[in-house]
Short mmCIF file of C-alpha atoms and ligand atoms in Angstrom, two decimals:
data_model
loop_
_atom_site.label_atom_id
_atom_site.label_comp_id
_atom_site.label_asym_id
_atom_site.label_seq_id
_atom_site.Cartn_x
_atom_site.Cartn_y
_atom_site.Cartn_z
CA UNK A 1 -26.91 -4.42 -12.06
CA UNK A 2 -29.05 -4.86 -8.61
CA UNK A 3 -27.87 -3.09 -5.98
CA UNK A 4 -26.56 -4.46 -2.74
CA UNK A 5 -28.83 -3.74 0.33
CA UNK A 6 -28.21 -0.80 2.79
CA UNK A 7 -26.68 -3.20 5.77
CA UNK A 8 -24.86 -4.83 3.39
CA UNK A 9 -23.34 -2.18 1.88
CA UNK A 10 -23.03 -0.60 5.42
CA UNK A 11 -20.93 -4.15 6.21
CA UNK A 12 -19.00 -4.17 2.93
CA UNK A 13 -17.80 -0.28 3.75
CA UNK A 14 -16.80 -1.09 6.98
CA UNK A 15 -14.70 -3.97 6.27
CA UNK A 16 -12.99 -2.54 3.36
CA UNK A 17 -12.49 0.59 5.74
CA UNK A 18 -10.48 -1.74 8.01
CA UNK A 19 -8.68 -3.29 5.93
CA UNK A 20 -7.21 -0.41 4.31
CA UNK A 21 -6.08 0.63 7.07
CA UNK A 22 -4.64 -2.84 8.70
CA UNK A 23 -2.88 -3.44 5.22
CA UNK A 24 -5.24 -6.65 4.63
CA UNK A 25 -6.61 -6.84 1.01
CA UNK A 26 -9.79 -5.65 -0.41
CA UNK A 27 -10.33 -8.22 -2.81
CA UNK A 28 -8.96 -11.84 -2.58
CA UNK A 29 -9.35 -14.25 -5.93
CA UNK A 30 -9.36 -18.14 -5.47
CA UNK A 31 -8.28 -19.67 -8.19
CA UNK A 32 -9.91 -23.21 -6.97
CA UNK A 33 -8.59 -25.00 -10.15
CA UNK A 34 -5.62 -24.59 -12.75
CA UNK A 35 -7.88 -26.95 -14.84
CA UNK A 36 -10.27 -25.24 -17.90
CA UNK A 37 -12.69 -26.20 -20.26
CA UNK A 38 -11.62 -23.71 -22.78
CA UNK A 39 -8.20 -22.95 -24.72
CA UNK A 40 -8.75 -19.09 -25.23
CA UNK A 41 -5.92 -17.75 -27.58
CA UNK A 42 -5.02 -14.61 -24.80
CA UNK A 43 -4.52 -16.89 -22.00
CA UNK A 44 -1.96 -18.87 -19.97
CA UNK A 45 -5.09 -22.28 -18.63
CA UNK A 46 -6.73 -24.51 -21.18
CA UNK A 47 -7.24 -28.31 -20.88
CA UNK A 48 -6.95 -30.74 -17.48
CA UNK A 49 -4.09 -30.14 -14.98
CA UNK A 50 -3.02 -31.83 -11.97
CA UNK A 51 -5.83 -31.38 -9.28
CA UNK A 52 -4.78 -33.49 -6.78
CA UNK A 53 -2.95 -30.92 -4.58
CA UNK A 54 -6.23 -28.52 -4.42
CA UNK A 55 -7.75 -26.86 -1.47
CA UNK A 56 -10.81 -28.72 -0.05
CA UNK A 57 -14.21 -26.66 0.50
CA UNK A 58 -13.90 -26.57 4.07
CA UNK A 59 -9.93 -24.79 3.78
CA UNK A 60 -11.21 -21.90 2.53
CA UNK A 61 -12.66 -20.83 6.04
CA UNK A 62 -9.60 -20.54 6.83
CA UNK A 63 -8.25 -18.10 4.00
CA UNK A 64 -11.42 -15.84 4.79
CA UNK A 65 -10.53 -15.70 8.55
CA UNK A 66 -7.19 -14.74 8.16
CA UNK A 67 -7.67 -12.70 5.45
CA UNK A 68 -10.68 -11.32 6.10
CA UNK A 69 -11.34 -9.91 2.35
CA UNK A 70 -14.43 -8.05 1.41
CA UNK A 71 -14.89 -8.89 -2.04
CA UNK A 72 -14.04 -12.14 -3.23
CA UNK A 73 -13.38 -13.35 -7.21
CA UNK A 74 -14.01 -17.62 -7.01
CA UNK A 75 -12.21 -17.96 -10.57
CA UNK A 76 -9.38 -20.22 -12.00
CA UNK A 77 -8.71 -21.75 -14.77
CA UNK A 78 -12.74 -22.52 -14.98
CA UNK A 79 -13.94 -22.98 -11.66
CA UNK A 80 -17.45 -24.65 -12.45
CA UNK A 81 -15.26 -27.67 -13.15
CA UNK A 82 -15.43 -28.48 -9.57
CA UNK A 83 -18.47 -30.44 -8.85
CA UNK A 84 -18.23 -28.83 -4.47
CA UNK A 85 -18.19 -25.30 -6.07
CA UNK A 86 -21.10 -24.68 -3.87
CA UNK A 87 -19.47 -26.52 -0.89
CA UNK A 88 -16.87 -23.72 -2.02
CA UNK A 89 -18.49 -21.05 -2.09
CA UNK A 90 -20.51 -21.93 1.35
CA UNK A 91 -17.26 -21.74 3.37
CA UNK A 92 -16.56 -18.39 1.49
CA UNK A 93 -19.42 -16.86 2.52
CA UNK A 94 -19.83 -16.08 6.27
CA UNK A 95 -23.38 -14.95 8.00
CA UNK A 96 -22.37 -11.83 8.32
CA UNK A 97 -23.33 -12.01 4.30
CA UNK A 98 -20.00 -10.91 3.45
CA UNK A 99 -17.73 -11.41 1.45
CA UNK A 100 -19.49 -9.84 -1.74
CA UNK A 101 -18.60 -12.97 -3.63
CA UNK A 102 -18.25 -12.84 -7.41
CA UNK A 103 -17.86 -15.81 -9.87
CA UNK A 104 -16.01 -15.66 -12.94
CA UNK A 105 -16.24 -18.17 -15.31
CA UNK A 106 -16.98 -19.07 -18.93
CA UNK A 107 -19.77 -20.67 -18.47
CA UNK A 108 -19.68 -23.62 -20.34
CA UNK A 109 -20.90 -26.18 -17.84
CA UNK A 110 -23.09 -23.91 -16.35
CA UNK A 111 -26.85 -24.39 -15.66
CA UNK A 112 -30.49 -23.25 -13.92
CA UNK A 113 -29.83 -25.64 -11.02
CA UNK A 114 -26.32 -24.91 -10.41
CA UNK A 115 -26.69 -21.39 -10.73
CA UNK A 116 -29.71 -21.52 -8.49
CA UNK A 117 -27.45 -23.53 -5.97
CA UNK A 118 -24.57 -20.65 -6.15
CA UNK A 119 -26.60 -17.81 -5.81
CA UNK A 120 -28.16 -20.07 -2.60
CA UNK A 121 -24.79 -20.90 -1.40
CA UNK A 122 -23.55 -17.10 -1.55
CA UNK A 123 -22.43 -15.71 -4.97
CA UNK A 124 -23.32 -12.13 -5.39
CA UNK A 125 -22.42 -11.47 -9.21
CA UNK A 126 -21.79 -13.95 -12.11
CA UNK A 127 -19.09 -12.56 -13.97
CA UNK A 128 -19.33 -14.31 -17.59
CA UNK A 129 -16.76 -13.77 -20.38
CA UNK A 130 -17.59 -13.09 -23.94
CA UNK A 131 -15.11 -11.89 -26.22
CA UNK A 132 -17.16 -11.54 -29.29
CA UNK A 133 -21.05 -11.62 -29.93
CA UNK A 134 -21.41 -14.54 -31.99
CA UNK A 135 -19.89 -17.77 -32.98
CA UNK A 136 -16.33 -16.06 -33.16
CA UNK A 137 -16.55 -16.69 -29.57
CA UNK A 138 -15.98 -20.02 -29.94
CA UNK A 139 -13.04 -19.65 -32.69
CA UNK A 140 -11.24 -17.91 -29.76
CA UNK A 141 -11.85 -19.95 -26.99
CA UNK A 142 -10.91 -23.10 -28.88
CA UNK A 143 -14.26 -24.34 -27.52
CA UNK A 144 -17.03 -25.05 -30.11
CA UNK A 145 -20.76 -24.59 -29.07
CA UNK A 146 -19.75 -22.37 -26.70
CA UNK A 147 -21.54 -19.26 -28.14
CA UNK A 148 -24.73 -21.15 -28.45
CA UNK A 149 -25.27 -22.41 -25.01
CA UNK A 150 -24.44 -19.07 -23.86
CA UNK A 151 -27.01 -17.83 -25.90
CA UNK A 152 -29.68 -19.92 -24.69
CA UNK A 153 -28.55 -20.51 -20.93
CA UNK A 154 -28.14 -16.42 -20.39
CA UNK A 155 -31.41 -14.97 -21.39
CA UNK A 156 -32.88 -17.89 -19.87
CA UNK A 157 -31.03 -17.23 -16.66
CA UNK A 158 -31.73 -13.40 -16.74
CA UNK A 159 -34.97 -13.79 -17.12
CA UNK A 160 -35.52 -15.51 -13.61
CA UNK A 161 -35.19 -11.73 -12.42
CA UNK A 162 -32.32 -11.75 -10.29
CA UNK A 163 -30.04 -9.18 -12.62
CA UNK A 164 -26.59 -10.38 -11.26
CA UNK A 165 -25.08 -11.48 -14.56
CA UNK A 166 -22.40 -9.32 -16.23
CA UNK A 167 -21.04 -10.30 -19.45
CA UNK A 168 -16.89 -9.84 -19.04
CA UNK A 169 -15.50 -8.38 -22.34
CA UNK A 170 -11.72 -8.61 -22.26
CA UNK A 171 -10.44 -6.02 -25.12
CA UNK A 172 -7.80 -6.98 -27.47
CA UNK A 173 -6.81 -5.60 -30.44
CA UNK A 174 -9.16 -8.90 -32.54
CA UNK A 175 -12.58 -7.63 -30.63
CA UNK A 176 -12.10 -4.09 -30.19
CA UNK A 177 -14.50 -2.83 -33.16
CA UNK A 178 -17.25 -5.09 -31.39
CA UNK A 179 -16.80 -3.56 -27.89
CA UNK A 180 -20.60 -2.32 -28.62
CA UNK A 181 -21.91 -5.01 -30.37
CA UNK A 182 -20.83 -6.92 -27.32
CA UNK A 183 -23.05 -4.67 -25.07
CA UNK A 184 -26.09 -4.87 -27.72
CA UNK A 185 -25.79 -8.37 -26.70
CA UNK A 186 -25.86 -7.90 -23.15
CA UNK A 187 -28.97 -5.54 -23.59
CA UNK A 188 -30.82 -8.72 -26.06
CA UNK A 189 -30.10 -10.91 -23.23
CA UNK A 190 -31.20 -8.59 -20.39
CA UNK A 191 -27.85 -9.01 -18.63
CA UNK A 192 -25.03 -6.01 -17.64
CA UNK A 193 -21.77 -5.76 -18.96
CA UNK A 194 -18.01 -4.81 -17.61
CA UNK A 195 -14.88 -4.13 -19.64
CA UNK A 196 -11.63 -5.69 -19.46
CA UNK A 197 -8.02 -4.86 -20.73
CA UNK A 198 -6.03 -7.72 -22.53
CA UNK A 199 -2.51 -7.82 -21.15
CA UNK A 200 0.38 -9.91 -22.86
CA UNK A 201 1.94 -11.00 -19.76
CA UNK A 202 -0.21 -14.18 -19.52
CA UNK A 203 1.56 -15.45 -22.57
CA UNK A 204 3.82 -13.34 -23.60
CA UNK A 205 2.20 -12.67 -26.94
CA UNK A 206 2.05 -8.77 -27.83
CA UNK A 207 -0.40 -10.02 -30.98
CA UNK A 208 -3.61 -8.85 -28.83
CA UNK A 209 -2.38 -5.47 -27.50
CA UNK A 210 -3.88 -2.40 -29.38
CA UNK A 211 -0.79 -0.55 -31.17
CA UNK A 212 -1.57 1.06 -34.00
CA UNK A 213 -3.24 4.48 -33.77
CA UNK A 214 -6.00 3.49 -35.76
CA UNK A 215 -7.07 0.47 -33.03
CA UNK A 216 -6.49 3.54 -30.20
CA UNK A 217 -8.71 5.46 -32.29
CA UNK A 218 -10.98 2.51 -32.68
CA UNK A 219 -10.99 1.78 -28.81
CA UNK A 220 -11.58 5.25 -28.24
CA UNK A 221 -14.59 6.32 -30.74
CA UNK A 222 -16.60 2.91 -29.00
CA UNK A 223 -15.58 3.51 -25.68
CA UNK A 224 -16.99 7.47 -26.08
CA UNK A 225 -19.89 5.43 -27.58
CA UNK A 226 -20.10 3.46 -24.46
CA UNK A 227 -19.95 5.82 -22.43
CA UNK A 228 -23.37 7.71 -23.74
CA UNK A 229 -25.15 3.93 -23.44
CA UNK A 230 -24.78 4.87 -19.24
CA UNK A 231 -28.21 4.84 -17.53
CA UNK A 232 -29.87 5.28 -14.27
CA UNK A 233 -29.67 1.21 -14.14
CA UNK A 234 -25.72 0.43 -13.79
CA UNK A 235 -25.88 -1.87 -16.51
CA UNK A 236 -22.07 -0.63 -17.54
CA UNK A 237 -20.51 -1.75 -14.60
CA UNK A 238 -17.40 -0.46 -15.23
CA UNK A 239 -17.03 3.07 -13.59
CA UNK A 240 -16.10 6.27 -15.84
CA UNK A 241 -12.86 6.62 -13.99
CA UNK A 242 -12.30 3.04 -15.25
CA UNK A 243 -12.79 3.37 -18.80
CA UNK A 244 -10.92 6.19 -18.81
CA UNK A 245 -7.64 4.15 -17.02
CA UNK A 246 -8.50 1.76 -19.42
CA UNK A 247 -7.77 4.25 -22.47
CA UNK A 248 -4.38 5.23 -21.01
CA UNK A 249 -3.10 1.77 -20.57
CA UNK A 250 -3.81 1.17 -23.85
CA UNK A 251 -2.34 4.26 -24.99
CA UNK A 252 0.60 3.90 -22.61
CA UNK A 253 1.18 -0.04 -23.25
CA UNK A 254 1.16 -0.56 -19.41
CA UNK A 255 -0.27 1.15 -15.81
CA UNK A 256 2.16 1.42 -13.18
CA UNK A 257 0.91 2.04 -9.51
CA UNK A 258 0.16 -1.57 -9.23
CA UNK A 259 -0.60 -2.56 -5.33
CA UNK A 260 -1.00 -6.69 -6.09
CA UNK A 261 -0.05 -8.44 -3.30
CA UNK A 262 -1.20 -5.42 -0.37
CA UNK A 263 -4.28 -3.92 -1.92
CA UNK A 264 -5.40 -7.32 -3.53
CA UNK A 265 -3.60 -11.19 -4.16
CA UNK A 266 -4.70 -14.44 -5.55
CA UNK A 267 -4.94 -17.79 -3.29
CA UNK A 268 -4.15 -20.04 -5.79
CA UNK A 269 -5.79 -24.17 -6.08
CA UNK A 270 -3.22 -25.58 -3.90
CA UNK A 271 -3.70 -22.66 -1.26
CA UNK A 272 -0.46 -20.79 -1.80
CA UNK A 273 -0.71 -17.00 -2.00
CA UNK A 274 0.65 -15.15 -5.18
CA UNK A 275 0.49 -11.42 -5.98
CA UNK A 276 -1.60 -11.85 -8.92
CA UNK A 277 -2.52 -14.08 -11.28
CA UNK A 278 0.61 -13.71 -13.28
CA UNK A 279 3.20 -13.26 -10.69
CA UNK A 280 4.52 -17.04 -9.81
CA UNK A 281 6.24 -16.15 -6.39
CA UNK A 282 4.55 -18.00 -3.84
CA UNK A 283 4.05 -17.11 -0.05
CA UNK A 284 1.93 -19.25 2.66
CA UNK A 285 -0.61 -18.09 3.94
CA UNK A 286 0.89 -16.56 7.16
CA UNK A 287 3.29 -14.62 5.31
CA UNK A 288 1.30 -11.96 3.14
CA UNK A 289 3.15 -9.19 5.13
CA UNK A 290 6.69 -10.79 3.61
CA UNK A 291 5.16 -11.26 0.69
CA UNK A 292 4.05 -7.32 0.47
CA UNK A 293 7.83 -6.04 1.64
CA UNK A 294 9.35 -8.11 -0.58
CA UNK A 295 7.13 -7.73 -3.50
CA UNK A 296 4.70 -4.92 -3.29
CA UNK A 297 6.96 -2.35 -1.58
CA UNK A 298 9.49 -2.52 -5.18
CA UNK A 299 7.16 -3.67 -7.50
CA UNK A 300 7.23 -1.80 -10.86
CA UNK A 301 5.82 -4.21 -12.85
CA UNK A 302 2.81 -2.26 -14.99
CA UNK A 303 1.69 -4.70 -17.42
CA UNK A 304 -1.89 -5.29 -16.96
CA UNK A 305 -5.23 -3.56 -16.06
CA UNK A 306 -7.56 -6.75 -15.42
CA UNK A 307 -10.63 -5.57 -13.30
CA UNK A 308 -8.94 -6.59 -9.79
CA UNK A 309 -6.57 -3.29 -10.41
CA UNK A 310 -8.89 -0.94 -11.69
CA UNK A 311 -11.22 -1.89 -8.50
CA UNK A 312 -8.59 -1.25 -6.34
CA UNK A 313 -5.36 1.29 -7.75
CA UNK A 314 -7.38 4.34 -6.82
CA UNK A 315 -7.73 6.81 -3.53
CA UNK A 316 -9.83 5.24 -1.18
CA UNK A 317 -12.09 8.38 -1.62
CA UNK A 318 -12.97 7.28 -5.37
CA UNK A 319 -13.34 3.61 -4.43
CA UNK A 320 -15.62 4.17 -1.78
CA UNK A 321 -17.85 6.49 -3.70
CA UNK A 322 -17.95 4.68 -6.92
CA UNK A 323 -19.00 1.70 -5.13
CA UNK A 324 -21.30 3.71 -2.94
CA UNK A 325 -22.72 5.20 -6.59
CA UNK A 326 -22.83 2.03 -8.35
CA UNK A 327 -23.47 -0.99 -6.25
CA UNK A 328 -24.79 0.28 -2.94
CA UNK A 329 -27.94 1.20 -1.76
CA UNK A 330 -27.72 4.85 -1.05
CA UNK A 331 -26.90 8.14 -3.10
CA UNK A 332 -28.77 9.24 -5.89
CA UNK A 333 -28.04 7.90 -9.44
CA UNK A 334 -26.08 10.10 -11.92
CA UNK A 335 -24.14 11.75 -9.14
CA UNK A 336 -20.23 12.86 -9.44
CA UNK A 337 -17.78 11.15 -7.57
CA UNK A 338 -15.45 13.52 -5.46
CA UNK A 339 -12.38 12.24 -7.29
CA UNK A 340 -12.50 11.70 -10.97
CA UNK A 341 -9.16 10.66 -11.08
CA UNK A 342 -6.80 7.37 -10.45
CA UNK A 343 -4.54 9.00 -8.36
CA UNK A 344 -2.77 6.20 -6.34
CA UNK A 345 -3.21 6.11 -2.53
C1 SAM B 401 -8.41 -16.35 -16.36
S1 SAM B 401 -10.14 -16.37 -16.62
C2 SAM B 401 -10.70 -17.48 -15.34
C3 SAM B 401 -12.19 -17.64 -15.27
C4 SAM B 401 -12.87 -18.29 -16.45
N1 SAM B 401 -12.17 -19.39 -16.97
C5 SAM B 401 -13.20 -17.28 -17.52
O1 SAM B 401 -12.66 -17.34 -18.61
O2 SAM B 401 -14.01 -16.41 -17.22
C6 SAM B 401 -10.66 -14.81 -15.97
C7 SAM B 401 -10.72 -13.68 -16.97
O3 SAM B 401 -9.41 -13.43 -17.43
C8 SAM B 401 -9.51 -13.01 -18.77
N2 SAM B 401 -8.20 -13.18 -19.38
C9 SAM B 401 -7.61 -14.28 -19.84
N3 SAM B 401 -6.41 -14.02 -20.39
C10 SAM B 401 -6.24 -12.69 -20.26
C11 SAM B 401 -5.21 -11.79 -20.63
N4 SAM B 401 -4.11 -12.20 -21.26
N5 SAM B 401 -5.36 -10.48 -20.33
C12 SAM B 401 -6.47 -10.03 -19.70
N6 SAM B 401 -7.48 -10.82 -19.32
C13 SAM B 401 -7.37 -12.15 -19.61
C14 SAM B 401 -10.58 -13.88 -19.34
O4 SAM B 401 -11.11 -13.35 -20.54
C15 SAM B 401 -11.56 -13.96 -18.20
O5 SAM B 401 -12.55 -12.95 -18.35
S1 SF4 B 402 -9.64 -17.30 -20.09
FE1 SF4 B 402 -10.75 -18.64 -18.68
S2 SF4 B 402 -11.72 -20.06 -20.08
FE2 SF4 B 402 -10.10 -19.17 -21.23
S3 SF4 B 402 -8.37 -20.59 -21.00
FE3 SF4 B 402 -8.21 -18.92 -19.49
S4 SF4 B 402 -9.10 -19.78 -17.67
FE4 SF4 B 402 -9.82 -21.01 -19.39
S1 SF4 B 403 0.56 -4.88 -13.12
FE1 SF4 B 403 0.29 -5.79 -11.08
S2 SF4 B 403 -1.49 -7.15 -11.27
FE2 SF4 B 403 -0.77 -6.68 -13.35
S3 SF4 B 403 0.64 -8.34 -13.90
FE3 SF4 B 403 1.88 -6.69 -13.01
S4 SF4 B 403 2.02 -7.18 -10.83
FE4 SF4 B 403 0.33 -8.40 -11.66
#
C-alpha cells in the first residue's frame, strides 16, 4: 500500500492530534446512500431505497467543517450508485489535501474513468470487498457476475501503478478457511488486502460468527499464516495489534471498549449523525456532544470489530505509530510499535 507523503502525513498527525484532544472524531463515514447493488447474506442494505431525502454534494462541506475529521470512509449501502460521487467526494476533500478519504464499495459499477475521476476528485484508498476468491463471491452477494468483473476491472486498475486498492475481506465463519486464498488473490491482482470481523448485529443472524473451536482454530492457524505473508511493502494493511484484537473478538464473541459516537460516528444519506452504522439513534449535526453523553459515555454495547474500531479503540500512542509505521512517510519498515497492545485510552 503507497505511502502518504511526509506533509501529508505531517497534516493528518496534526489533525488527529487535535481532535483527540477537542473530543471531535478521527474518522467520520458517509453513508451517501441506503441504496445497494448487492444483497450480501451478512448484511442489513440490498436493493433500491428511498433516496429522495439524501444529502446533496455541496452539504457535505458542511459536515467536514464542523467536524473537521481526518480520515473519512465515503460508503453506504453502495455508494458508486450515485452518479455526483465525485461532486461528493470534491466537497470532502479540502486543499489542505485532507481528509485521507477512503472509498468502500463493492465495486460493481465501477470503472477506469470513474476511478480515474475519484482518485482526481480526492479518494486516497479504494477499499473493495471480497468475501471469497472466486465465483462464491457472487453466491453471497446475491449478485451474479460480480466475481468476474472484479477480476478483470482490478488487475486492470492495479496495473495503472497507483497501488491504492485493498481488497476488504470480512471473516465469517462460511470464508474463514479462504482468509489466504483471499490474499493469494490480492497478490495475482497486484492489489493489498485488510481484514474484517463479521458481526451479527447487522441482522441479527449468529449463522456467520465463528463458534466452534475448530473455526477458532481455523481462524487462528491462517491468521498465524498471515501474519508470516508481512513484508517491507504494507500490502497487509491490517496492523499486528489488529489481527490480534481480531482473534479475541472472535474468541470472546464481542469487544467492549467501544468509543462510536466520540472517537468515530457515521453521517448517514439524509445527513443525520448516528454512532455507528448499526446504532439507529439519530442526532443533528450540532449535537454530537449530546449524542456522546448520552450514548458514548454508557455505552456497553461490544458487538462488532468492523475496521472503524480497530482504527480507533487503541491508546493514541499505538494509533499514531502504527499509522506512522504503515501509511506515513517516515520510520523505517519492520519497526516495533511502542504499544503492542489495545489498551483503551
Ligand atoms: C456495509 S458495506 C458498504 C460499502 C459497500 N456496499 C461494500 O460492500 O463494500 C461496508 C463493509 O461492511 C461489510 N459488512 C457488511 N455486513 C457486515 C457485518 N454483518 N459484519 C461486518 N461487516 C459487514 C461489508 O463486507 C463491506 O466490506
Ligand atoms: S455489504 Fe455492501 S454490497 Fe453488500 S448489501 Fe451491504 S451495503 Fe450492499
Ligand atoms: S461495538 Fe460499537 S461500533 Fe460496534 S455495533 Fe456496538 S456500538 Fe456500534
Amino acid at each position: 500500500m503507497h505511502k502518504v507523503p511526509l506533509v501529508e502525513s505531517l497534516r493528518i498527525i496534526g489533525r488527529g492530534s487535535l481532535n483527540w484532544m477537542a473530543e471531535r472524531p478521527i474518522v467520520v463515514s458517509f453513508e451517501v446512500t441506503d441504496s445497494c447493488t448487492c444483497w450480501c447474506k451478512h448484511c442489513d442494505h440490498g436493493g433500491a431505497k428511498d433516496d429522495l431525502k439524501n444529502l446533496k454534494p455541496a452539504d457535505y462541506r458542511r459536515y467536514m467543517n464542523a467536524l473537521k475529521p481526518c480520515v473519512v470512509q465515503v460508503s453506504g449501502g453502495e455508494p458508486l450508485m450515485r452518479d455526483d460521487l465525485v461532486e461528493i467526494v470534491r466537497n470532502i476533500k479540502l486543499p489542505s489535501g485532507l481528509p485521507y478519504t477512503i472509498l468502500v464499495s463493492n465495486w460493481s459499477l465501477m470503472t477506469e474513468e470513474r476511478y480515474l475521476e475519484l482518485r482526481e476528485a480526492g479518494v486516497d484508498q479504494f477499499s473493495v470487498s471480497l468475501d471469497f476468491p472466486d465465483a462464491r463471491h457472487d453466491h453471497f452477494r446475491r449478485l451474479p457476475g460480480l466475481y468476474d468483473r472484479l477480476s478483470r476491472v482490478i488487475p486492470k486498475l492495479a496495473a495503472l501503478g497507483h497501488d491504492d486498492i485493498v481488497l476488504n475481506t470480512c471473516i465469517t465463519s462460511e470464508n474463514v478457511h479462504e482468509i489466504n486464498a483471499a490474499a493469494d488473490k490480492a497478490r495475482e491482482w497486484g492489489v493489498n488486502i485488510c481484514y474484517s470481523a463479521y458481526s451479527a448485529r447487522r441482522t441479527g443472524c449468529q449463522d456467520y460468527m465463528l463458534s466452534s473451536q475448530e473455526q477458532l482454530g481455523l481462524m487462528n492457524r491462517e491468521l498465524d499464516r498471515v501474519e508470516k505473508r508481512r513484508d517491507g511493502s504494507n500490502w497487509i494493511v491490517n496492523a499486528p495489534t489488529t489481527i490480534e484484537a481480531t482473534r479475541r473478538y472472535f474468541e470472546r464473541g464481542g469487544m467492549p471498549g467501544c468509543k462510536a459516537g466520540l472517537r468515530f460516528l457515521v453521517v448517514n444519506a439524509r445527513g443525520e449523525l448516528q454512532p455507528c452504522s448499526m446504532q439507529f439513534k439519530t442526532y443533528p449535526l450540532e449535537q454530537q456532544a449530546r449524542m456522546v453523553k448520552e450514548f458514548t459515555e454508557s455505552n456497553t454495547c461490544d458487538q462488532c470489530y468492523v475496521s472503524i474500531r480497530s482504527y480507533l479503540d487503541k491508546r493514541f500512542s499505538t494509533l499514531l505509530w502504527e499509522n506512522v509505521r504503515g501509511f506515513f512517510s517516515f520510520a523505517k519498515r519492520g519497526e516495533r510499535a511502542p504499544e503492542t497492545d489495545t489498551a483503551r485510552a
